[in-house]
PDB file of C-alpha atoms in Angstrom:
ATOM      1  CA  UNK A   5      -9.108  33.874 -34.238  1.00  0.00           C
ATOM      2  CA  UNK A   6      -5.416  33.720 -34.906  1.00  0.00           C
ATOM      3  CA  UNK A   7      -4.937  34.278 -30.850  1.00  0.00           C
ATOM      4  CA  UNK A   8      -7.165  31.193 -30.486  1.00  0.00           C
ATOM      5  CA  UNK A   9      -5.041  28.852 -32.645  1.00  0.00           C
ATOM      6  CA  UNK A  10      -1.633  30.051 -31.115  1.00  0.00           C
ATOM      7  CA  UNK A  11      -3.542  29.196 -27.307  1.00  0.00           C
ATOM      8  CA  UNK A  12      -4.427  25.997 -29.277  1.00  0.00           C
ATOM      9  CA  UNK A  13      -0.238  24.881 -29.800  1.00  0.00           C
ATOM     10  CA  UNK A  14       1.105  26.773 -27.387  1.00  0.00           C
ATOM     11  CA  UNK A  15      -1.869  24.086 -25.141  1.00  0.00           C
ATOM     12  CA  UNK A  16      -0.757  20.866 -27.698  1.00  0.00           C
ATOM     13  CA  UNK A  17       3.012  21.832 -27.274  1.00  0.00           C
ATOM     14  CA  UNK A  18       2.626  21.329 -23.211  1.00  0.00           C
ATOM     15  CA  UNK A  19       0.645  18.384 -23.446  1.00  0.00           C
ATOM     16  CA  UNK A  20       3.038  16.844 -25.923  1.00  0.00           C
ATOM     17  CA  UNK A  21       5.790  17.882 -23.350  1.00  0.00           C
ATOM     18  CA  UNK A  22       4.074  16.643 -20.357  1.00  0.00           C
ATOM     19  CA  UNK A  23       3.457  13.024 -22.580  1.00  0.00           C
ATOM     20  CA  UNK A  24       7.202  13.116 -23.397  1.00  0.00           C
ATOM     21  CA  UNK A  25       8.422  13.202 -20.009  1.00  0.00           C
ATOM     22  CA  UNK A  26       5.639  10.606 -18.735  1.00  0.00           C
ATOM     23  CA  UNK A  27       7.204   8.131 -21.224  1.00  0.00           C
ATOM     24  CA  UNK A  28      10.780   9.164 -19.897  1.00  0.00           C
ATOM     25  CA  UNK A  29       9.778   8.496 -16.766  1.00  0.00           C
ATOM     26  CA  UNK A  30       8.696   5.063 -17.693  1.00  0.00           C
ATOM     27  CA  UNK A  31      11.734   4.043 -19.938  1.00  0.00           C
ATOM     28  CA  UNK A  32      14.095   5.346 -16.835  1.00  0.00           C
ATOM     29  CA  UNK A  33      11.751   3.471 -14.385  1.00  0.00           C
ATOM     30  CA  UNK A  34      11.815   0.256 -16.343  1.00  0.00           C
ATOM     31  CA  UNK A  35      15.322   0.163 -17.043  1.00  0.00           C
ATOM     32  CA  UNK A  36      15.982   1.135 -13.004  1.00  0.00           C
ATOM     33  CA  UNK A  37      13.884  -2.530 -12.577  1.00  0.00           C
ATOM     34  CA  UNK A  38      15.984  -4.375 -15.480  1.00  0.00           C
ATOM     35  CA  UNK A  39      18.940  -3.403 -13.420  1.00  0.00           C
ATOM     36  CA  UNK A  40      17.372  -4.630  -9.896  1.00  0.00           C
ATOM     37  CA  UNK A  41      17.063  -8.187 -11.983  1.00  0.00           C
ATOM     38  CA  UNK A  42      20.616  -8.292 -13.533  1.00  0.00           C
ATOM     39  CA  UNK A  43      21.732  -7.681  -9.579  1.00  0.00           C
ATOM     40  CA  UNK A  44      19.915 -10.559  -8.840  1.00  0.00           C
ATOM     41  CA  UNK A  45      21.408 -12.242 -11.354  1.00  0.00           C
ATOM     42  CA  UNK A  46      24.690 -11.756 -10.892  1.00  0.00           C
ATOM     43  CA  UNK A  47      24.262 -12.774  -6.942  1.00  0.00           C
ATOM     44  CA  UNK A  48      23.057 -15.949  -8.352  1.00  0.00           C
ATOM     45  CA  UNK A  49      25.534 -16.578 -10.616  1.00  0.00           C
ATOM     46  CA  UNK A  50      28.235 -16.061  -8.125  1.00  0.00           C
ATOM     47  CA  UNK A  51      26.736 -18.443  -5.687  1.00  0.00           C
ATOM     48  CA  UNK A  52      26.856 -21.015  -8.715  1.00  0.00           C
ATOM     49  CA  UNK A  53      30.082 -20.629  -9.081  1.00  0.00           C
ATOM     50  CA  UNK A  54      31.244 -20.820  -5.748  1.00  0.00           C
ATOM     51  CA  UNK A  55      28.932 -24.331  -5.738  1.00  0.00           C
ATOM     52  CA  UNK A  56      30.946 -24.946  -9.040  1.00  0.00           C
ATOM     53  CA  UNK A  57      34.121 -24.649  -7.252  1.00  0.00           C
ATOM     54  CA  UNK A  58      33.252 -26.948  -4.443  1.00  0.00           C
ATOM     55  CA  UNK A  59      32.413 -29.428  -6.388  1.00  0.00           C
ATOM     56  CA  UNK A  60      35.415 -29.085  -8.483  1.00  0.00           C
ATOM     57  CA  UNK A  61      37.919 -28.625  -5.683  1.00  0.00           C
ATOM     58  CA  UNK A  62      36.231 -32.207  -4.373  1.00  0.00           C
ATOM     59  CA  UNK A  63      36.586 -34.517  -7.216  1.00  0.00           C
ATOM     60  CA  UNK A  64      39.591 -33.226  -7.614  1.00  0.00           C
ATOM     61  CA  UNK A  65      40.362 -35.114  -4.623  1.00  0.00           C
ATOM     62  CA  UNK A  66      38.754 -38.467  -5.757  1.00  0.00           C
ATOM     63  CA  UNK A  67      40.521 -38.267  -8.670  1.00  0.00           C
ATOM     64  CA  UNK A  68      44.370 -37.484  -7.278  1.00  0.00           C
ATOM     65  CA  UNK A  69      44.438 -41.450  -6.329  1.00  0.00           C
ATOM     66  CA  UNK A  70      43.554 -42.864  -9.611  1.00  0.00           C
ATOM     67  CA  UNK A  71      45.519 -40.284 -11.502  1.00  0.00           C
ATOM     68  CA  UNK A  72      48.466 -41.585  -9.370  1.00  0.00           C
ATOM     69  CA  UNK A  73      47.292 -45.163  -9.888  1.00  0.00           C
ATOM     70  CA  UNK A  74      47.398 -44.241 -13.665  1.00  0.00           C
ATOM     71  CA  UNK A  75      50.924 -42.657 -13.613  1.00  0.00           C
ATOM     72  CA  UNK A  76      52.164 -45.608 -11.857  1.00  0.00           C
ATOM     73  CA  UNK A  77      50.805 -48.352 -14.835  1.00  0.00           C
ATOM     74  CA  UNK A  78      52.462 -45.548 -17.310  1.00  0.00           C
ATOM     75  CA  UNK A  79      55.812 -46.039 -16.474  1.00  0.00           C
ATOM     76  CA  UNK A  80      55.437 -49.659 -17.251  1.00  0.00           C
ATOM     77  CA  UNK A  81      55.030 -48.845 -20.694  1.00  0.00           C
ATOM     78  CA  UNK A  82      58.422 -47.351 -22.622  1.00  0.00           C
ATOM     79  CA  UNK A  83      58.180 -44.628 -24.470  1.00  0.00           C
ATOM     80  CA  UNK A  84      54.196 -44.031 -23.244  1.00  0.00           C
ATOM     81  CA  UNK A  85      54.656 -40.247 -22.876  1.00  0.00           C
ATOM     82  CA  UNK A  86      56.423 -39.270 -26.392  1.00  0.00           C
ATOM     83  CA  UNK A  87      54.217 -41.489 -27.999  1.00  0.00           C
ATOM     84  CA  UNK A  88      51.015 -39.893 -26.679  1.00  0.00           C
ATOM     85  CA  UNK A  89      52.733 -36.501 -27.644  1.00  0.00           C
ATOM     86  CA  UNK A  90      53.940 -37.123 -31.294  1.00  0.00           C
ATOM     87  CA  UNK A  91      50.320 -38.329 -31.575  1.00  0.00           C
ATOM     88  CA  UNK A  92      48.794 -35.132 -30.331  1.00  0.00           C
ATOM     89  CA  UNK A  93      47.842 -32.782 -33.590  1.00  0.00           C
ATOM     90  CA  UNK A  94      48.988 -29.671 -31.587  1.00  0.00           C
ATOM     91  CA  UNK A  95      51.548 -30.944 -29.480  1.00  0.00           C
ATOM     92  CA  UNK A  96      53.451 -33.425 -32.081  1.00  0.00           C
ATOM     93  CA  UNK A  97      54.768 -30.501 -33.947  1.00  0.00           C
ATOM     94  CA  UNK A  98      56.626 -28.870 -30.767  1.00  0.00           C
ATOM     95  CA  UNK A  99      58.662 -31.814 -30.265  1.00  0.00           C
ATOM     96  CA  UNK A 100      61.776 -31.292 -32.512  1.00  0.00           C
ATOM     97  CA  UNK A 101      64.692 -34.933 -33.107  1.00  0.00           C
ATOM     98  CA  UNK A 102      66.617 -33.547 -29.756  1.00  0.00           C
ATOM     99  CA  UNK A 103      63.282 -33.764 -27.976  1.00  0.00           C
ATOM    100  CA  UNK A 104      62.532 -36.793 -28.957  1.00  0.00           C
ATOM    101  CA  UNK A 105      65.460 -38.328 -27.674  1.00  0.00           C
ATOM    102  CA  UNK A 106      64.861 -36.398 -24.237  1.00  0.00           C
ATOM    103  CA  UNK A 107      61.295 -37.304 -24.408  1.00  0.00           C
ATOM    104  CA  UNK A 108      62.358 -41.384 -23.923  1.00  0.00           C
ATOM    105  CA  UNK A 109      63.765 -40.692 -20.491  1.00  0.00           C
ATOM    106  CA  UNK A 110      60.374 -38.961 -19.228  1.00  0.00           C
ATOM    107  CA  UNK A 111      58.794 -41.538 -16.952  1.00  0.00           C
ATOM    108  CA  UNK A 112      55.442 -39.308 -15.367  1.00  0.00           C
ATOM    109  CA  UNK A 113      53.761 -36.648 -16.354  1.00  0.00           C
ATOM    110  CA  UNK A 114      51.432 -34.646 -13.527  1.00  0.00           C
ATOM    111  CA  UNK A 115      48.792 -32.112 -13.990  1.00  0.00           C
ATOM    112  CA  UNK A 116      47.364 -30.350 -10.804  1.00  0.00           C
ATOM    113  CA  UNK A 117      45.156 -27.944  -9.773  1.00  0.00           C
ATOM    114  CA  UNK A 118      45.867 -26.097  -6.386  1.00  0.00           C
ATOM    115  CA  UNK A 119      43.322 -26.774  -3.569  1.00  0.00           C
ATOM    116  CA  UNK A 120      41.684 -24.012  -4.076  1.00  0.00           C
ATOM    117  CA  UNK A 121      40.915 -24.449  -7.850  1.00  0.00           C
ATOM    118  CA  UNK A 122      41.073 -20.911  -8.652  1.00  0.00           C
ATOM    119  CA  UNK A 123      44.320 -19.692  -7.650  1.00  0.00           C
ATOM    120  CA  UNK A 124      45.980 -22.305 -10.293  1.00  0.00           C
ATOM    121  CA  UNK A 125      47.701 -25.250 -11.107  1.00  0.00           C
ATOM    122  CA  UNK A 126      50.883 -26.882 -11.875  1.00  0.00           C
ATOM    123  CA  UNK A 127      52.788 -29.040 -14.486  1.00  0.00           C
ATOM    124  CA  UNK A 128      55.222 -32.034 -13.089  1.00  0.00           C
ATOM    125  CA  UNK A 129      58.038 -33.612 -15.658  1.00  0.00           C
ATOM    126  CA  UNK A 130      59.428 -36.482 -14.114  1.00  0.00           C
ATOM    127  CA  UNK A 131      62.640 -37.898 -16.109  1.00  0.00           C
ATOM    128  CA  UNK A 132      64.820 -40.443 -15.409  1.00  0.00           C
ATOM    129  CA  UNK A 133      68.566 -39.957 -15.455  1.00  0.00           C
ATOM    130  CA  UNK A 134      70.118 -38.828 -18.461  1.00  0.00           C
ATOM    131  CA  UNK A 135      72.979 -37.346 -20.908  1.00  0.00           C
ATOM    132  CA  UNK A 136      70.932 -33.925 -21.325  1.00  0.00           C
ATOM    133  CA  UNK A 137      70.291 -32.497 -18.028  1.00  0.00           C
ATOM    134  CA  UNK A 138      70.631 -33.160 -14.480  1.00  0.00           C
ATOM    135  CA  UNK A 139      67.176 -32.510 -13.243  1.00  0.00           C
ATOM    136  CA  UNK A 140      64.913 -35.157 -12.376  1.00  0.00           C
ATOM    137  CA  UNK A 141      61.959 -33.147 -12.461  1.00  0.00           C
ATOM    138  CA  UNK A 142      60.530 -30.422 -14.331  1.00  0.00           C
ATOM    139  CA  UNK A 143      57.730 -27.914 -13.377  1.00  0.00           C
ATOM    140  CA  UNK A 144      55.633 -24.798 -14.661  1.00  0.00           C
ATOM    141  CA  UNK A 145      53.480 -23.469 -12.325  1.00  0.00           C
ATOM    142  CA  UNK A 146      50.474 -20.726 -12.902  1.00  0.00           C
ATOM    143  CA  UNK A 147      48.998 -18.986 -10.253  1.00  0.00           C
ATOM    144  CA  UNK A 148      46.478 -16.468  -9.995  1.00  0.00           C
ATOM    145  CA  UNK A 149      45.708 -13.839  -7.853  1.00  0.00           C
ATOM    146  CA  UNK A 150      42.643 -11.780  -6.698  1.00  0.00           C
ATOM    147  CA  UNK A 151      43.840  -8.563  -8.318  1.00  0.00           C
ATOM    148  CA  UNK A 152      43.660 -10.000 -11.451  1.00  0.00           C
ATOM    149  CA  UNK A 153      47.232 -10.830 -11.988  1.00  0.00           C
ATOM    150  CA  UNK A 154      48.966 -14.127 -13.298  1.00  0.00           C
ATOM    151  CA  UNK A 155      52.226 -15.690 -12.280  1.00  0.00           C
ATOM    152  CA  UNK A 156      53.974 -17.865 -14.598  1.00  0.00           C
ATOM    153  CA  UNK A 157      57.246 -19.380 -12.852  1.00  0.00           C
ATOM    154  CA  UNK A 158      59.073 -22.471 -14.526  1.00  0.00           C
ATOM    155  CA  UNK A 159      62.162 -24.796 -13.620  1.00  0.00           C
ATOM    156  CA  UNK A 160      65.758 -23.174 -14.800  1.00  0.00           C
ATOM    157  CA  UNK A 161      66.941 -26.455 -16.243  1.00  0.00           C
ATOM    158  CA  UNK A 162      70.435 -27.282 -15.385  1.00  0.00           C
ATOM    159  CA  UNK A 163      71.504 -28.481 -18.833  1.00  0.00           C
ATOM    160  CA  UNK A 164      74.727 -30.642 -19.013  1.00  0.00           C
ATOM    161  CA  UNK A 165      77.269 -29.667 -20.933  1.00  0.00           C
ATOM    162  CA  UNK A 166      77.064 -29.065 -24.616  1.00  0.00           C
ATOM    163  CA  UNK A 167      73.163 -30.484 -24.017  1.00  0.00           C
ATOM    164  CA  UNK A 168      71.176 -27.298 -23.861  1.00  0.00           C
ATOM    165  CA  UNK A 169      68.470 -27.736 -26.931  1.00  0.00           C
ATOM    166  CA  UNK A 170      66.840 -24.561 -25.918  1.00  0.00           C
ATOM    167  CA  UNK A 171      69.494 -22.590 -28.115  1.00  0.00           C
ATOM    168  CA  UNK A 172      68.480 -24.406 -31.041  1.00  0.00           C
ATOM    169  CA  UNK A 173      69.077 -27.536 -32.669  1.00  0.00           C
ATOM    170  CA  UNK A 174      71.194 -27.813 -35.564  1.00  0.00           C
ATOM    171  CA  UNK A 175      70.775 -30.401 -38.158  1.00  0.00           C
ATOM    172  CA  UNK A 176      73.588 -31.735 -40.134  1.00  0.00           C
ATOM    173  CA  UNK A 177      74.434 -29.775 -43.706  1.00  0.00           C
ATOM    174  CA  UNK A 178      73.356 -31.386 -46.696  1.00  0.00           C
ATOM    175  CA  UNK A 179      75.075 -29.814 -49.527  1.00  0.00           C
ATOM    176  CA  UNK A 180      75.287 -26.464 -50.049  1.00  0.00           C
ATOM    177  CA  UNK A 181      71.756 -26.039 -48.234  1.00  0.00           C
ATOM    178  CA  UNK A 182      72.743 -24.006 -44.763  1.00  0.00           C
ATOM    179  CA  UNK A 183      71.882 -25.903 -41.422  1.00  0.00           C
ATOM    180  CA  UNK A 184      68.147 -25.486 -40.041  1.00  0.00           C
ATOM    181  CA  UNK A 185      67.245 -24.545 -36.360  1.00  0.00           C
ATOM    182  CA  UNK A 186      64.219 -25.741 -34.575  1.00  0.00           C
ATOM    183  CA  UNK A 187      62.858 -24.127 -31.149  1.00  0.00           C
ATOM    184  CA  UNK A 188      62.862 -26.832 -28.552  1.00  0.00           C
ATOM    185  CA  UNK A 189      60.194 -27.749 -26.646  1.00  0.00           C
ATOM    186  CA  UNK A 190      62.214 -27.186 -23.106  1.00  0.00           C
ATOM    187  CA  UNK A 191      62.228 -23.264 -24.104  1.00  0.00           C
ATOM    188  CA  UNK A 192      58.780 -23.591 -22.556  1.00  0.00           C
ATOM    189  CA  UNK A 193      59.643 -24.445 -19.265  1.00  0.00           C
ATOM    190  CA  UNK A 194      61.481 -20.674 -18.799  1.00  0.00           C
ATOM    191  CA  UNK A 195      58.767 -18.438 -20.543  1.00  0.00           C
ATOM    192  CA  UNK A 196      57.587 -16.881 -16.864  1.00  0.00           C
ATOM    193  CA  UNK A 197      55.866 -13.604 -16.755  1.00  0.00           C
ATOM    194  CA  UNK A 198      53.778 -11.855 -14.470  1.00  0.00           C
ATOM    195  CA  UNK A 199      50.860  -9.740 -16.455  1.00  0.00           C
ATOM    196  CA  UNK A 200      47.904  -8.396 -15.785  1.00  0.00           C
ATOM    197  CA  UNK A 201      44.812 -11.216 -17.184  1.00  0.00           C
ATOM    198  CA  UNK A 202      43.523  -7.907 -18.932  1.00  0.00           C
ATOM    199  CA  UNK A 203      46.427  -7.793 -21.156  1.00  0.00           C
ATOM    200  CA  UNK A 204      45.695 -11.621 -22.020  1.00  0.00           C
ATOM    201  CA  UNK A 205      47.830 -14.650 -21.039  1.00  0.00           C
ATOM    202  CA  UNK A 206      47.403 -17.672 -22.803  1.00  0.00           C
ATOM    203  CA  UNK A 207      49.560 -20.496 -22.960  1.00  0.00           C
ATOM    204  CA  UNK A 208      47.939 -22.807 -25.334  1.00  0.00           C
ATOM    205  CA  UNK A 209      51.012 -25.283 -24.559  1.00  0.00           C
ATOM    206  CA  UNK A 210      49.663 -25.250 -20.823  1.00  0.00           C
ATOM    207  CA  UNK A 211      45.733 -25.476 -22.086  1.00  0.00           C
ATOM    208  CA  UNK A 212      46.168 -27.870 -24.515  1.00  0.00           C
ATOM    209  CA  UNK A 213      48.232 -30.241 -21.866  1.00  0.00           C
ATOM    210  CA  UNK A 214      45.657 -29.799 -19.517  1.00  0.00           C
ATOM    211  CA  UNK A 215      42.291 -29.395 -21.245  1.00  0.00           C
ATOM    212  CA  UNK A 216      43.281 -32.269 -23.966  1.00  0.00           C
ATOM    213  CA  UNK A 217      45.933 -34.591 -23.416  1.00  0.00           C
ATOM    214  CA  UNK A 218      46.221 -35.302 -20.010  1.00  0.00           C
ATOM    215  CA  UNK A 219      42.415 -36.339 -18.880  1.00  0.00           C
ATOM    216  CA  UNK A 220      43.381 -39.688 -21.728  1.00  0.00           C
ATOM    217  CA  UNK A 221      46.720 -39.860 -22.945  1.00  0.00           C
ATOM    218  CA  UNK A 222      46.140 -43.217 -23.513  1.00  0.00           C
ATOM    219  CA  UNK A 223      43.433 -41.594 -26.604  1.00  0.00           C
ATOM    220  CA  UNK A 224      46.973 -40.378 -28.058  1.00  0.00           C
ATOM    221  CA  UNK A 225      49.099 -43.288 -27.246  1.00  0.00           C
ATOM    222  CA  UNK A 226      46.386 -45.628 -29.672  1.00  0.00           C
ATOM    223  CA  UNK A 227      45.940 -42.822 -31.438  1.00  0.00           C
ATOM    224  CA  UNK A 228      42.090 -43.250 -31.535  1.00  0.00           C
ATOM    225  CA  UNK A 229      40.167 -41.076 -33.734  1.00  0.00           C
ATOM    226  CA  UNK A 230      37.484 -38.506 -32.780  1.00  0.00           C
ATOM    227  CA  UNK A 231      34.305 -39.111 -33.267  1.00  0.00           C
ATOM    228  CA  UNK A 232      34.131 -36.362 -36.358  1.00  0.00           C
ATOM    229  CA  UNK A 233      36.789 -38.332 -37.978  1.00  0.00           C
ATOM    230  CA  UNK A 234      34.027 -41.155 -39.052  1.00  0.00           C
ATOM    231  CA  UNK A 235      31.879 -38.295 -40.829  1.00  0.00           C
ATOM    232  CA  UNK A 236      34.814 -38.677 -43.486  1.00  0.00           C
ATOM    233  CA  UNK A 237      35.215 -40.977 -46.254  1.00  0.00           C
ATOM    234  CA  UNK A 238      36.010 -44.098 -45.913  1.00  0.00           C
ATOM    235  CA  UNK A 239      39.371 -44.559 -48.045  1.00  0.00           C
ATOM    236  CA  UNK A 240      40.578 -42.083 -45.296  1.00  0.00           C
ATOM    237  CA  UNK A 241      40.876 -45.489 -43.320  1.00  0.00           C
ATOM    238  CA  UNK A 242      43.759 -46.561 -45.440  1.00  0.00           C
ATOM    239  CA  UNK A 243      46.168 -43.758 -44.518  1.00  0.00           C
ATOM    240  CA  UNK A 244      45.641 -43.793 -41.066  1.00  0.00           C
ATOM    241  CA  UNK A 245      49.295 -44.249 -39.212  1.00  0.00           C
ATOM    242  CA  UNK A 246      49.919 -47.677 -37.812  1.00  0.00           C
ATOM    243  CA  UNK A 247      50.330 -46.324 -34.220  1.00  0.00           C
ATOM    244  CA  UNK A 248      51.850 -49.321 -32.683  1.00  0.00           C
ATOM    245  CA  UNK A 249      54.535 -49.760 -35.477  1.00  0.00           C
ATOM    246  CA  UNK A 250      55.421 -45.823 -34.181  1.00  0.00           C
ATOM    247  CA  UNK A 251      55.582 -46.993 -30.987  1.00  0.00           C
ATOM    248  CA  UNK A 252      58.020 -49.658 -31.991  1.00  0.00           C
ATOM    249  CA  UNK A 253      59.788 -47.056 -34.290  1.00  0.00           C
ATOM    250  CA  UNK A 254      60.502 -44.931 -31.294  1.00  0.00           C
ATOM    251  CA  UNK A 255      61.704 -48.129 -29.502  1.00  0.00           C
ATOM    252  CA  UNK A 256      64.077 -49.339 -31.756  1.00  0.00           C
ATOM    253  CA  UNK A 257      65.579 -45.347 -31.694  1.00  0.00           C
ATOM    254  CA  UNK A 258      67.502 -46.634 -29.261  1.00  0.00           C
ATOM    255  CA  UNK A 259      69.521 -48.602 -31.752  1.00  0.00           C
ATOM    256  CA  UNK A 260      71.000 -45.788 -34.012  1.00  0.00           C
ATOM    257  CA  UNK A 261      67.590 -45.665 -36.027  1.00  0.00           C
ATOM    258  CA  UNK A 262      66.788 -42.111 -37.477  1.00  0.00           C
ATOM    259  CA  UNK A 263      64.608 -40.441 -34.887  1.00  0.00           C
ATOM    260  CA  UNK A 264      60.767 -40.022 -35.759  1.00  0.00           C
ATOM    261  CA  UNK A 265      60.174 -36.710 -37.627  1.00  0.00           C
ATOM    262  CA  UNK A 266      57.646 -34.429 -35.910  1.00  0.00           C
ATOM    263  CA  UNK A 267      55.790 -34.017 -39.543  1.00  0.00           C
ATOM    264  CA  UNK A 268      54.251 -37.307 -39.571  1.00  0.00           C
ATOM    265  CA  UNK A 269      51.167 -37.972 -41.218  1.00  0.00           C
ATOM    266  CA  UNK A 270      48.306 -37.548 -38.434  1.00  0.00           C
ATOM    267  CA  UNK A 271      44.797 -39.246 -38.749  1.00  0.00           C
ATOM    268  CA  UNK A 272      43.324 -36.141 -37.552  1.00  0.00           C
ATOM    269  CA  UNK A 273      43.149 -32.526 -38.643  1.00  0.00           C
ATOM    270  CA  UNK A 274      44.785 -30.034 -37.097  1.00  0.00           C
ATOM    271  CA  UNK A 275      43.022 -28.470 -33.691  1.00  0.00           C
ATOM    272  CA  UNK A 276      42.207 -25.461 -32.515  1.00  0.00           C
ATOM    273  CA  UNK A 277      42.240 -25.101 -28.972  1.00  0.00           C
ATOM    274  CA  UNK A 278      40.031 -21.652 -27.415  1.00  0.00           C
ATOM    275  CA  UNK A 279      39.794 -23.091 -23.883  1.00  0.00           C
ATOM    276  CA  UNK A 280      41.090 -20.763 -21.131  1.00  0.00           C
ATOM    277  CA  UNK A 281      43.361 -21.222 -18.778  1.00  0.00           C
ATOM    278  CA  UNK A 282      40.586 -21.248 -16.239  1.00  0.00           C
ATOM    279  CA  UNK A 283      37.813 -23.746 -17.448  1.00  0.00           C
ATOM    280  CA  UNK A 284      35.594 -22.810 -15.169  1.00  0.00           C
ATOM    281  CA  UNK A 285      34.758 -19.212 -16.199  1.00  0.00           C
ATOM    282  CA  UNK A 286      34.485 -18.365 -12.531  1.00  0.00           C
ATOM    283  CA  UNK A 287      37.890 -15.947 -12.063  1.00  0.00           C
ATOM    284  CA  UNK A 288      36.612 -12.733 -12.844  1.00  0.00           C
TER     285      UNK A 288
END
């Protein structure tokens, strides 16, 4: 009797054995197909974004006339570019009084991709001659490569004499208080490295330029508000800055006015910009 019930589990114990590694089977099987279907998957998310890309790399194209066309009405307006800038709730803080002043003289401003939209793209300063440096142009370039590296080279700017912002700006002493130093905005121009993406490049100066203010400057230069900025009450409307009396402001600079202070009041709140460098999500 006690022979029969050991038979009995040793019998259960195999069948439970031979039921375990059925289901094993099945899971391994099944996950085996879910693999087969994320390969497919991927194959047709590739050839998306290689359509992506075309498509891209082609209005790209259309649009280099018009964003020449646009560049060319710009310079017809004074002070267009540092205007748009001050404006900007990211960039209007970079710009310290010295920049300002070296701001006025900037007559273009170009943003373009390379041909080949995923390799990288390029940042164009155009200035007009003046005390500060003796470049007439400006340019960052980022360029990426297959191996997953980035390239970061800038202009060396050929400051003149006793111009050179970059080492800091010192404001005049007021009392006993010691003189403050702001970074300059031109310090960005000659941060260049050459890192792996792994490690995580991002120059929000360069996204935010790109991504935000150049597709409408003009946005910036009226300083038009987004569309969340109606959700909010409506006294807001009262301290909203008179954009056009800036724009005069910065005009009449000229004359020995103080220069506009980087802190102003904006109509919007502050932004936080998590776009990468390439938009497209199609680098990896």
């Amino acid at each position: 009797m006690v022979a029969d019930k050991g038979k009995k589990s040793k019998v259960a114990e195999v069948g439970e054995e031979e039921e375990s590694e059925h289901i094993d089977g099945e899971l391994v099987l099944s996950i085996e197909k879910l693999q087969e279907i994320q390969d497919e998957l991927e194959k047709v998310n590739e050839e998306a974004s290689d359509k992506v890309l075309e498509v891209e790399q082609k209005y790209n194209e259309i649009r280099r006339p018009v964003y020449n066309k646009r560049n060319e009405i710009i310079k017809s307006i004074p002070d267009f570019w540092v205007t748009a800038f001050l404006s900007h709730p990211a960039l209007g803080d970079l710009l310290n009084e010295e920049d300002q002043k070296i701001f006025k003289f900037l007559s273009s401003l170009d943003v373009e991709d390379f041909k080949d939209v995923k390799s990288g793209y390029s940042f164009t300063f155009n200035f007009n001659p003046n005390p500060y440096f003796e470049d007439t142009k400006l340019m960052k370039t980022f360029s990426f490569f297959d191996e997953g590296t980035t390239k970061i080279t800038g202009t060396t700017i050929k400051w003149k004499e006793g111009m050179d912002t970059t080492n800091g700006v010192n404001h005049e002493k007021k009392g006993s208080k010691r003189p403050l130093t702001d970074e300059s905005f031109f310090s960005w121009f000659g941060e260049t490295q050459q890192k792996d993406i792994t490690e995580g490049i991002h120059d929000e100066v360069a996204e935010i330029i790109k991504e935000d203010l150049w597709p409408n400057p003009l946005k910036y230069f009226n300083n038009e508000p987004d569309e969340e900025d109606f959700e909010g009450d409506e006294d807001d409307e009262e301290s909203k800055p008179n954009q056009i009396g800036q724009w005069m402001y910065l005009r009449n600079a000229d004359a020995g006015a103080p220069p506009v202070s980087s802190s102003v009041s904006l109509s919007r709140p502050p932004m936080e910009v998590q776009c990468s460098p390439r938009s497209l999500g199609v680098y990896e």
